[in-house]
Amino acid sequence: MDSTLPAVAEELLKEIRKAFQETSHVPDDLLLGLKFIFGPSAVPALDLVDQRSVTRVVSPSGRTAYQVLGSSGKLYTCYSSCHFCTCPAFGFTVLQKSESLLCKHTLAVYLSQAMGACQELTVSEEQLTSILLAEEEDEG
C-alpha cells in the first residue's frame, strides 16, 4: 500500500492486518476506528469483504488491478496503487465533494488485503488490457 492515505488510515489498516493475523477477527475498537476514519464506506466495505467480492487480477508481468463485485451486481475495477475506483460514488463523494477518503470498493480492497480475503485470478496481458479497456468503454 502506498503512503498517499493519511498516516492514521495507514496505521489503522496495519493494526487490522495484525489483529486479524493473530486472532482471525477484527476487534471492536478497530471497527469503531474504521467507521470513524472512513465514515459511511466502512460497513458496506466490510460486507463486500464478508461476501468475498474482491478479486486480485494479476498478469504474468506482475501488473495488478482489483475487481470488486458491488452490491448492485456491477463489477468495478480498483487500483490500490493510486486509491482509484471506477464506480460513480468514487467520482462524486471522493473526487468532487471530498466527503470520503475512499469509496466502499477501494476500502474493501484494502480490508481484503489485510484479512487475506482476496480471491486471486491470473490473466494474460491481453485479458488484463481488455478488463481495463472495458472500463473505459463503459465510461465513454
Short mmCIF file of N, CA and C in Angstrom, two decimals:
data_model
loop_
_atom_site.label_atom_id
_atom_site.label_comp_id
_atom_site.label_asym_id
_atom_site.label_seq_id
_atom_site.Cartn_x
_atom_site.Cartn_y
_atom_site.Cartn_z
N MET A 1 0.85 -1.18 0.00
CA MET A 1 0.00 0.00 0.00
C MET A 1 0.89 1.23 0.00
N ASP A 2 0.61 2.17 -0.87
CA ASP A 2 1.39 3.39 -0.94
C ASP A 2 0.97 4.33 0.18
N SER A 3 1.84 5.29 0.48
CA SER A 3 1.58 6.16 1.63
C SER A 3 0.86 7.44 1.24
N THR A 4 -0.08 7.37 0.31
CA THR A 4 -0.85 8.56 -0.02
C THR A 4 -2.12 8.67 0.81
N LEU A 5 -2.46 7.63 1.55
CA LEU A 5 -3.54 7.75 2.52
C LEU A 5 -3.00 8.47 3.74
N PRO A 6 -3.85 9.16 4.48
CA PRO A 6 -3.36 9.78 5.72
C PRO A 6 -2.74 8.73 6.64
N ALA A 7 -1.73 9.14 7.39
CA ALA A 7 -0.99 8.22 8.25
C ALA A 7 -1.91 7.47 9.20
N VAL A 8 -2.93 8.13 9.73
CA VAL A 8 -3.82 7.46 10.68
C VAL A 8 -4.60 6.32 9.99
N ALA A 9 -4.96 6.51 8.73
CA ALA A 9 -5.65 5.45 7.99
C ALA A 9 -4.70 4.30 7.70
N GLU A 10 -3.48 4.61 7.29
CA GLU A 10 -2.47 3.58 7.06
C GLU A 10 -2.23 2.76 8.32
N GLU A 11 -2.10 3.45 9.44
CA GLU A 11 -1.83 2.77 10.72
C GLU A 11 -3.01 1.88 11.12
N LEU A 12 -4.22 2.36 10.93
CA LEU A 12 -5.40 1.57 11.26
C LEU A 12 -5.43 0.29 10.43
N LEU A 13 -5.16 0.38 9.14
CA LEU A 13 -5.15 -0.81 8.28
C LEU A 13 -4.06 -1.79 8.70
N LYS A 14 -2.91 -1.26 9.13
CA LYS A 14 -1.84 -2.13 9.63
C LYS A 14 -2.29 -2.86 10.91
N GLU A 15 -2.96 -2.13 11.79
CA GLU A 15 -3.45 -2.73 13.04
C GLU A 15 -4.52 -3.81 12.76
N ILE A 16 -5.37 -3.55 11.78
CA ILE A 16 -6.38 -4.54 11.40
C ILE A 16 -5.71 -5.79 10.87
N ARG A 17 -4.69 -5.62 10.02
CA ARG A 17 -3.95 -6.77 9.49
C ARG A 17 -3.33 -7.59 10.62
N LYS A 18 -2.68 -6.89 11.54
CA LYS A 18 -2.01 -7.57 12.66
C LYS A 18 -3.02 -8.32 13.53
N ALA A 19 -4.10 -7.67 13.89
CA ALA A 19 -5.12 -8.30 14.74
C ALA A 19 -5.74 -9.50 14.03
N PHE A 20 -6.01 -9.37 12.74
CA PHE A 20 -6.63 -10.47 12.01
C PHE A 20 -5.69 -11.65 11.90
N GLN A 21 -4.40 -11.39 11.70
CA GLN A 21 -3.42 -12.48 11.63
C GLN A 21 -3.32 -13.22 12.95
N GLU A 22 -3.45 -12.49 14.06
CA GLU A 22 -3.30 -13.10 15.38
C GLU A 22 -4.56 -13.79 15.86
N THR A 23 -5.74 -13.24 15.54
CA THR A 23 -6.98 -13.76 16.15
C THR A 23 -8.06 -14.16 15.15
N SER A 24 -7.84 -13.93 13.88
CA SER A 24 -8.82 -14.22 12.81
C SER A 24 -10.10 -13.40 12.94
N HIS A 25 -10.04 -12.31 13.64
CA HIS A 25 -11.16 -11.36 13.65
C HIS A 25 -10.64 -9.95 13.93
N VAL A 26 -11.51 -8.98 13.70
CA VAL A 26 -11.15 -7.59 13.91
C VAL A 26 -11.85 -7.12 15.19
N PRO A 27 -11.08 -6.67 16.19
CA PRO A 27 -11.67 -6.23 17.46
C PRO A 27 -12.59 -5.00 17.29
N ASP A 28 -13.52 -4.86 18.20
CA ASP A 28 -14.49 -3.77 18.14
C ASP A 28 -13.85 -2.39 18.09
N ASP A 29 -12.75 -2.19 18.83
CA ASP A 29 -12.14 -0.87 18.84
C ASP A 29 -11.59 -0.50 17.46
N LEU A 30 -11.08 -1.49 16.72
CA LEU A 30 -10.59 -1.21 15.38
C LEU A 30 -11.76 -1.01 14.40
N LEU A 31 -12.86 -1.71 14.62
CA LEU A 31 -14.05 -1.49 13.80
C LEU A 31 -14.59 -0.07 14.00
N LEU A 32 -14.57 0.39 15.25
CA LEU A 32 -15.00 1.75 15.52
C LEU A 32 -14.07 2.77 14.86
N GLY A 33 -12.76 2.49 14.91
CA GLY A 33 -11.79 3.36 14.24
C GLY A 33 -12.03 3.39 12.73
N LEU A 34 -12.37 2.24 12.17
CA LEU A 34 -12.67 2.15 10.75
C LEU A 34 -13.86 3.03 10.40
N LYS A 35 -14.90 2.95 11.21
CA LYS A 35 -16.10 3.76 10.99
C LYS A 35 -15.79 5.25 11.16
N PHE A 36 -14.96 5.59 12.14
CA PHE A 36 -14.61 6.98 12.39
C PHE A 36 -13.81 7.58 11.23
N ILE A 37 -12.82 6.83 10.73
CA ILE A 37 -11.93 7.36 9.69
C ILE A 37 -12.57 7.32 8.30
N PHE A 38 -13.26 6.21 8.00
CA PHE A 38 -13.78 6.04 6.64
C PHE A 38 -15.28 6.31 6.53
N GLY A 39 -15.92 6.63 7.64
CA GLY A 39 -17.32 7.05 7.62
C GLY A 39 -18.26 6.02 7.03
N PRO A 40 -19.19 6.49 6.20
CA PRO A 40 -20.25 5.60 5.71
C PRO A 40 -19.75 4.50 4.76
N SER A 41 -18.50 4.54 4.34
CA SER A 41 -17.97 3.48 3.48
C SER A 41 -17.59 2.23 4.26
N ALA A 42 -17.40 2.35 5.57
CA ALA A 42 -16.83 1.27 6.37
C ALA A 42 -17.70 0.01 6.40
N VAL A 43 -18.95 0.14 6.80
CA VAL A 43 -19.82 -1.04 6.94
C VAL A 43 -20.09 -1.72 5.59
N PRO A 44 -20.43 -0.96 4.53
CA PRO A 44 -20.61 -1.63 3.24
C PRO A 44 -19.33 -2.30 2.73
N ALA A 45 -18.17 -1.72 3.02
CA ALA A 45 -16.90 -2.33 2.61
C ALA A 45 -16.69 -3.66 3.34
N LEU A 46 -17.00 -3.68 4.63
CA LEU A 46 -16.89 -4.94 5.39
C LEU A 46 -17.85 -5.99 4.84
N ASP A 47 -19.04 -5.57 4.43
CA ASP A 47 -19.99 -6.50 3.81
C ASP A 47 -19.40 -7.10 2.54
N LEU A 48 -18.76 -6.27 1.72
CA LEU A 48 -18.15 -6.77 0.49
C LEU A 48 -17.04 -7.78 0.80
N VAL A 49 -16.27 -7.52 1.86
CA VAL A 49 -15.22 -8.46 2.26
C VAL A 49 -15.85 -9.77 2.72
N ASP A 50 -16.90 -9.69 3.54
CA ASP A 50 -17.59 -10.90 4.02
C ASP A 50 -18.13 -11.73 2.87
N GLN A 51 -18.56 -11.07 1.82
CA GLN A 51 -19.12 -11.76 0.66
C GLN A 51 -18.03 -12.23 -0.31
N ARG A 52 -16.77 -11.98 0.05
CA ARG A 52 -15.62 -12.34 -0.80
C ARG A 52 -15.78 -11.78 -2.21
N SER A 53 -16.11 -10.50 -2.26
CA SER A 53 -16.39 -9.81 -3.53
C SER A 53 -15.16 -9.21 -4.18
N VAL A 54 -14.00 -9.34 -3.55
CA VAL A 54 -12.78 -8.71 -4.06
C VAL A 54 -11.89 -9.75 -4.74
N THR A 55 -11.50 -9.47 -5.98
CA THR A 55 -10.61 -10.36 -6.73
C THR A 55 -9.38 -9.57 -7.16
N ARG A 56 -8.23 -10.12 -6.85
CA ARG A 56 -6.96 -9.54 -7.29
C ARG A 56 -6.65 -10.15 -8.65
N VAL A 57 -6.55 -9.30 -9.66
CA VAL A 57 -6.31 -9.73 -11.03
C VAL A 57 -4.85 -9.43 -11.36
N VAL A 58 -4.08 -10.47 -11.70
CA VAL A 58 -2.64 -10.32 -11.93
C VAL A 58 -2.28 -10.87 -13.31
N SER A 59 -1.42 -10.14 -14.01
CA SER A 59 -0.91 -10.60 -15.30
C SER A 59 0.49 -11.18 -15.10
N PRO A 60 1.01 -11.92 -16.09
CA PRO A 60 2.36 -12.50 -15.96
C PRO A 60 3.46 -11.47 -15.69
N SER A 61 3.28 -10.25 -16.16
CA SER A 61 4.29 -9.21 -15.94
C SER A 61 4.22 -8.64 -14.53
N GLY A 62 3.19 -9.02 -13.78
CA GLY A 62 3.04 -8.52 -12.42
C GLY A 62 2.10 -7.35 -12.28
N ARG A 63 1.56 -6.88 -13.40
CA ARG A 63 0.58 -5.78 -13.32
C ARG A 63 -0.63 -6.29 -12.56
N THR A 64 -1.14 -5.45 -11.69
CA THR A 64 -2.24 -5.86 -10.81
C THR A 64 -3.34 -4.82 -10.79
N ALA A 65 -4.55 -5.31 -10.81
CA ALA A 65 -5.73 -4.49 -10.58
C ALA A 65 -6.66 -5.33 -9.72
N TYR A 66 -7.64 -4.71 -9.15
CA TYR A 66 -8.62 -5.42 -8.33
C TYR A 66 -9.98 -5.22 -8.95
N GLN A 67 -10.78 -6.27 -8.92
CA GLN A 67 -12.16 -6.15 -9.33
C GLN A 67 -13.03 -6.45 -8.11
N VAL A 68 -14.02 -5.59 -7.92
CA VAL A 68 -14.93 -5.73 -6.78
C VAL A 68 -16.34 -5.84 -7.32
N LEU A 69 -17.01 -6.90 -6.92
CA LEU A 69 -18.41 -7.07 -7.29
C LEU A 69 -19.24 -6.26 -6.31
N GLY A 70 -19.79 -5.16 -6.80
CA GLY A 70 -20.54 -4.25 -5.94
C GLY A 70 -21.87 -4.84 -5.51
N SER A 71 -22.49 -4.21 -4.55
CA SER A 71 -23.77 -4.68 -4.03
C SER A 71 -24.87 -4.64 -5.09
N SER A 72 -24.66 -3.82 -6.13
CA SER A 72 -25.63 -3.73 -7.22
C SER A 72 -25.46 -4.85 -8.24
N GLY A 73 -24.38 -5.62 -8.10
CA GLY A 73 -24.10 -6.68 -9.05
C GLY A 73 -23.16 -6.25 -10.16
N LYS A 74 -22.76 -4.98 -10.17
CA LYS A 74 -21.83 -4.47 -11.19
C LYS A 74 -20.39 -4.68 -10.71
N LEU A 75 -19.52 -4.99 -11.66
CA LEU A 75 -18.12 -5.20 -11.37
C LEU A 75 -17.35 -3.90 -11.56
N TYR A 76 -16.62 -3.47 -10.51
CA TYR A 76 -15.83 -2.25 -10.57
C TYR A 76 -14.35 -2.60 -10.49
N THR A 77 -13.53 -1.82 -11.19
CA THR A 77 -12.09 -2.03 -11.16
C THR A 77 -11.47 -0.99 -10.24
N CYS A 78 -10.62 -1.47 -9.33
CA CYS A 78 -9.95 -0.59 -8.37
C CYS A 78 -8.44 -0.72 -8.52
N TYR A 79 -7.76 0.39 -8.29
CA TYR A 79 -6.31 0.42 -8.36
C TYR A 79 -5.81 0.87 -6.99
N SER A 80 -5.24 -0.07 -6.23
CA SER A 80 -4.80 0.27 -4.88
C SER A 80 -3.59 1.19 -4.90
N SER A 81 -2.80 1.16 -5.97
CA SER A 81 -1.59 1.99 -6.01
C SER A 81 -1.92 3.49 -6.04
N CYS A 82 -3.11 3.83 -6.52
CA CYS A 82 -3.47 5.25 -6.58
C CYS A 82 -4.83 5.52 -5.94
N HIS A 83 -5.37 4.55 -5.21
CA HIS A 83 -6.63 4.71 -4.48
C HIS A 83 -7.76 5.15 -5.41
N PHE A 84 -7.92 4.46 -6.54
CA PHE A 84 -8.92 4.84 -7.53
C PHE A 84 -9.90 3.70 -7.77
N CYS A 85 -11.16 4.06 -8.02
CA CYS A 85 -12.19 3.09 -8.36
C CYS A 85 -13.03 3.65 -9.51
N THR A 86 -13.56 2.75 -10.32
CA THR A 86 -14.36 3.17 -11.47
C THR A 86 -15.83 3.41 -11.13
N CYS A 87 -16.22 3.27 -9.89
CA CYS A 87 -17.63 3.45 -9.53
C CYS A 87 -18.02 4.93 -9.51
N PRO A 88 -19.30 5.22 -9.74
CA PRO A 88 -19.76 6.61 -9.72
C PRO A 88 -19.58 7.28 -8.34
N ALA A 89 -19.73 6.52 -7.28
CA ALA A 89 -19.60 7.09 -5.93
C ALA A 89 -18.19 7.63 -5.70
N PHE A 90 -17.18 6.95 -6.25
CA PHE A 90 -15.81 7.45 -6.10
C PHE A 90 -15.68 8.82 -6.75
N GLY A 91 -16.17 8.94 -7.96
CA GLY A 91 -16.09 10.21 -8.66
C GLY A 91 -16.81 11.33 -7.94
N PHE A 92 -17.94 11.00 -7.35
CA PHE A 92 -18.76 12.04 -6.72
C PHE A 92 -18.33 12.34 -5.29
N THR A 93 -18.32 11.31 -4.40
CA THR A 93 -18.06 11.59 -2.99
C THR A 93 -16.58 11.76 -2.65
N VAL A 94 -15.71 11.11 -3.42
CA VAL A 94 -14.27 11.21 -3.13
C VAL A 94 -13.63 12.35 -3.91
N LEU A 95 -13.83 12.37 -5.22
CA LEU A 95 -13.15 13.38 -6.05
C LEU A 95 -13.85 14.73 -6.06
N GLN A 96 -15.15 14.76 -6.32
CA GLN A 96 -15.84 16.05 -6.46
C GLN A 96 -16.12 16.71 -5.12
N LYS A 97 -16.70 15.95 -4.19
CA LYS A 97 -17.14 16.57 -2.94
C LYS A 97 -16.15 16.42 -1.79
N SER A 98 -15.16 15.56 -1.94
CA SER A 98 -14.16 15.29 -0.89
C SER A 98 -14.82 14.94 0.44
N GLU A 99 -15.90 14.18 0.39
CA GLU A 99 -16.61 13.78 1.61
C GLU A 99 -16.05 12.51 2.22
N SER A 100 -15.26 11.76 1.46
CA SER A 100 -14.73 10.49 1.95
C SER A 100 -13.34 10.28 1.38
N LEU A 101 -12.53 9.51 2.12
CA LEU A 101 -11.19 9.20 1.63
C LEU A 101 -11.23 8.19 0.50
N LEU A 102 -12.14 7.22 0.60
CA LEU A 102 -12.23 6.12 -0.36
C LEU A 102 -13.68 5.72 -0.53
N CYS A 103 -14.00 5.11 -1.65
CA CYS A 103 -15.33 4.51 -1.79
C CYS A 103 -15.30 3.13 -1.11
N LYS A 104 -16.46 2.51 -0.98
CA LYS A 104 -16.54 1.22 -0.29
C LYS A 104 -15.76 0.13 -1.04
N HIS A 105 -15.66 0.25 -2.36
CA HIS A 105 -14.96 -0.78 -3.14
C HIS A 105 -13.46 -0.75 -2.87
N THR A 106 -12.88 0.44 -2.88
CA THR A 106 -11.44 0.56 -2.62
C THR A 106 -11.12 0.19 -1.18
N LEU A 107 -11.96 0.61 -0.26
CA LEU A 107 -11.76 0.21 1.14
C LEU A 107 -11.86 -1.30 1.28
N ALA A 108 -12.78 -1.92 0.57
CA ALA A 108 -12.91 -3.38 0.60
C ALA A 108 -11.63 -4.05 0.08
N VAL A 109 -10.99 -3.44 -0.92
CA VAL A 109 -9.71 -3.97 -1.42
C VAL A 109 -8.68 -3.98 -0.29
N TYR A 110 -8.54 -2.84 0.40
CA TYR A 110 -7.55 -2.76 1.49
C TYR A 110 -7.88 -3.71 2.63
N LEU A 111 -9.15 -3.82 2.98
CA LEU A 111 -9.54 -4.73 4.06
C LEU A 111 -9.33 -6.18 3.65
N SER A 112 -9.62 -6.51 2.40
CA SER A 112 -9.40 -7.88 1.92
C SER A 112 -7.92 -8.23 1.94
N GLN A 113 -7.08 -7.26 1.59
CA GLN A 113 -5.64 -7.49 1.67
C GLN A 113 -5.24 -7.75 3.13
N ALA A 114 -5.75 -6.93 4.03
CA ALA A 114 -5.39 -7.06 5.44
C ALA A 114 -5.86 -8.38 6.04
N MET A 115 -7.00 -8.88 5.57
CA MET A 115 -7.58 -10.09 6.14
C MET A 115 -7.33 -11.33 5.29
N GLY A 116 -6.53 -11.18 4.25
CA GLY A 116 -6.25 -12.33 3.40
C GLY A 116 -7.49 -12.88 2.72
N ALA A 117 -8.43 -12.01 2.37
CA ALA A 117 -9.71 -12.45 1.81
C ALA A 117 -9.85 -12.17 0.32
N CYS A 118 -8.76 -11.80 -0.34
CA CYS A 118 -8.83 -11.55 -1.79
C CYS A 118 -8.86 -12.87 -2.54
N GLN A 119 -9.75 -12.96 -3.49
CA GLN A 119 -9.67 -14.06 -4.43
C GLN A 119 -8.57 -13.71 -5.42
N GLU A 120 -7.98 -14.71 -6.06
CA GLU A 120 -6.88 -14.47 -7.00
C GLU A 120 -7.29 -14.94 -8.38
N LEU A 121 -6.95 -14.15 -9.39
CA LEU A 121 -7.20 -14.51 -10.77
C LEU A 121 -5.99 -14.10 -11.60
N THR A 122 -5.35 -15.09 -12.23
CA THR A 122 -4.23 -14.80 -13.11
C THR A 122 -4.76 -14.76 -14.54
N VAL A 123 -4.43 -13.69 -15.23
CA VAL A 123 -4.90 -13.50 -16.61
C VAL A 123 -3.71 -13.16 -17.50
N SER A 124 -3.89 -13.30 -18.80
CA SER A 124 -2.85 -12.90 -19.74
C SER A 124 -2.79 -11.37 -19.80
N GLU A 125 -1.72 -10.87 -20.40
CA GLU A 125 -1.60 -9.42 -20.58
C GLU A 125 -2.77 -8.90 -21.41
N GLU A 126 -3.15 -9.66 -22.42
CA GLU A 126 -4.26 -9.26 -23.28
C GLU A 126 -5.58 -9.20 -22.51
N GLN A 127 -5.79 -10.19 -21.65
CA GLN A 127 -7.02 -10.20 -20.86
C GLN A 127 -7.07 -9.02 -19.89
N LEU A 128 -5.94 -8.71 -19.26
CA LEU A 128 -5.90 -7.56 -18.35
C LEU A 128 -6.16 -6.27 -19.13
N THR A 129 -5.58 -6.15 -20.30
CA THR A 129 -5.83 -4.98 -21.14
C THR A 129 -7.31 -4.87 -21.47
N SER A 130 -7.94 -5.99 -21.79
CA SER A 130 -9.38 -5.98 -22.10
C SER A 130 -10.21 -5.54 -20.89
N ILE A 131 -9.82 -5.99 -19.72
CA ILE A 131 -10.52 -5.59 -18.50
C ILE A 131 -10.42 -4.07 -18.33
N LEU A 132 -9.23 -3.54 -18.50
CA LEU A 132 -9.02 -2.10 -18.32
C LEU A 132 -9.72 -1.30 -19.40
N LEU A 133 -9.68 -1.77 -20.63
CA LEU A 133 -10.35 -1.05 -21.72
C LEU A 133 -11.87 -1.13 -21.62
N ALA A 134 -12.37 -2.23 -21.10
CA ALA A 134 -13.82 -2.37 -20.92
C ALA A 134 -14.34 -1.30 -19.99
N GLU A 135 -13.56 -0.95 -18.97
CA GLU A 135 -13.96 0.10 -18.05
C GLU A 135 -14.03 1.44 -18.76
N GLU A 136 -13.04 1.71 -19.63
CA GLU A 136 -13.04 2.98 -20.36
C GLU A 136 -14.25 3.06 -21.29
N GLU A 137 -14.60 1.95 -21.94
CA GLU A 137 -15.74 1.94 -22.86
C GLU A 137 -17.04 2.19 -22.10
N ASP A 138 -17.15 1.64 -20.88
CA ASP A 138 -18.36 1.87 -20.07
C ASP A 138 -18.51 3.34 -19.72
N GLU A 139 -17.38 4.01 -19.48
CA GLU A 139 -17.42 5.42 -19.09
C GLU A 139 -17.63 6.33 -20.30
N GLY A 140 -17.15 5.92 -21.48
CA GLY A 140 -17.18 6.78 -22.67
C GLY A 140 -18.47 6.66 -23.37
#
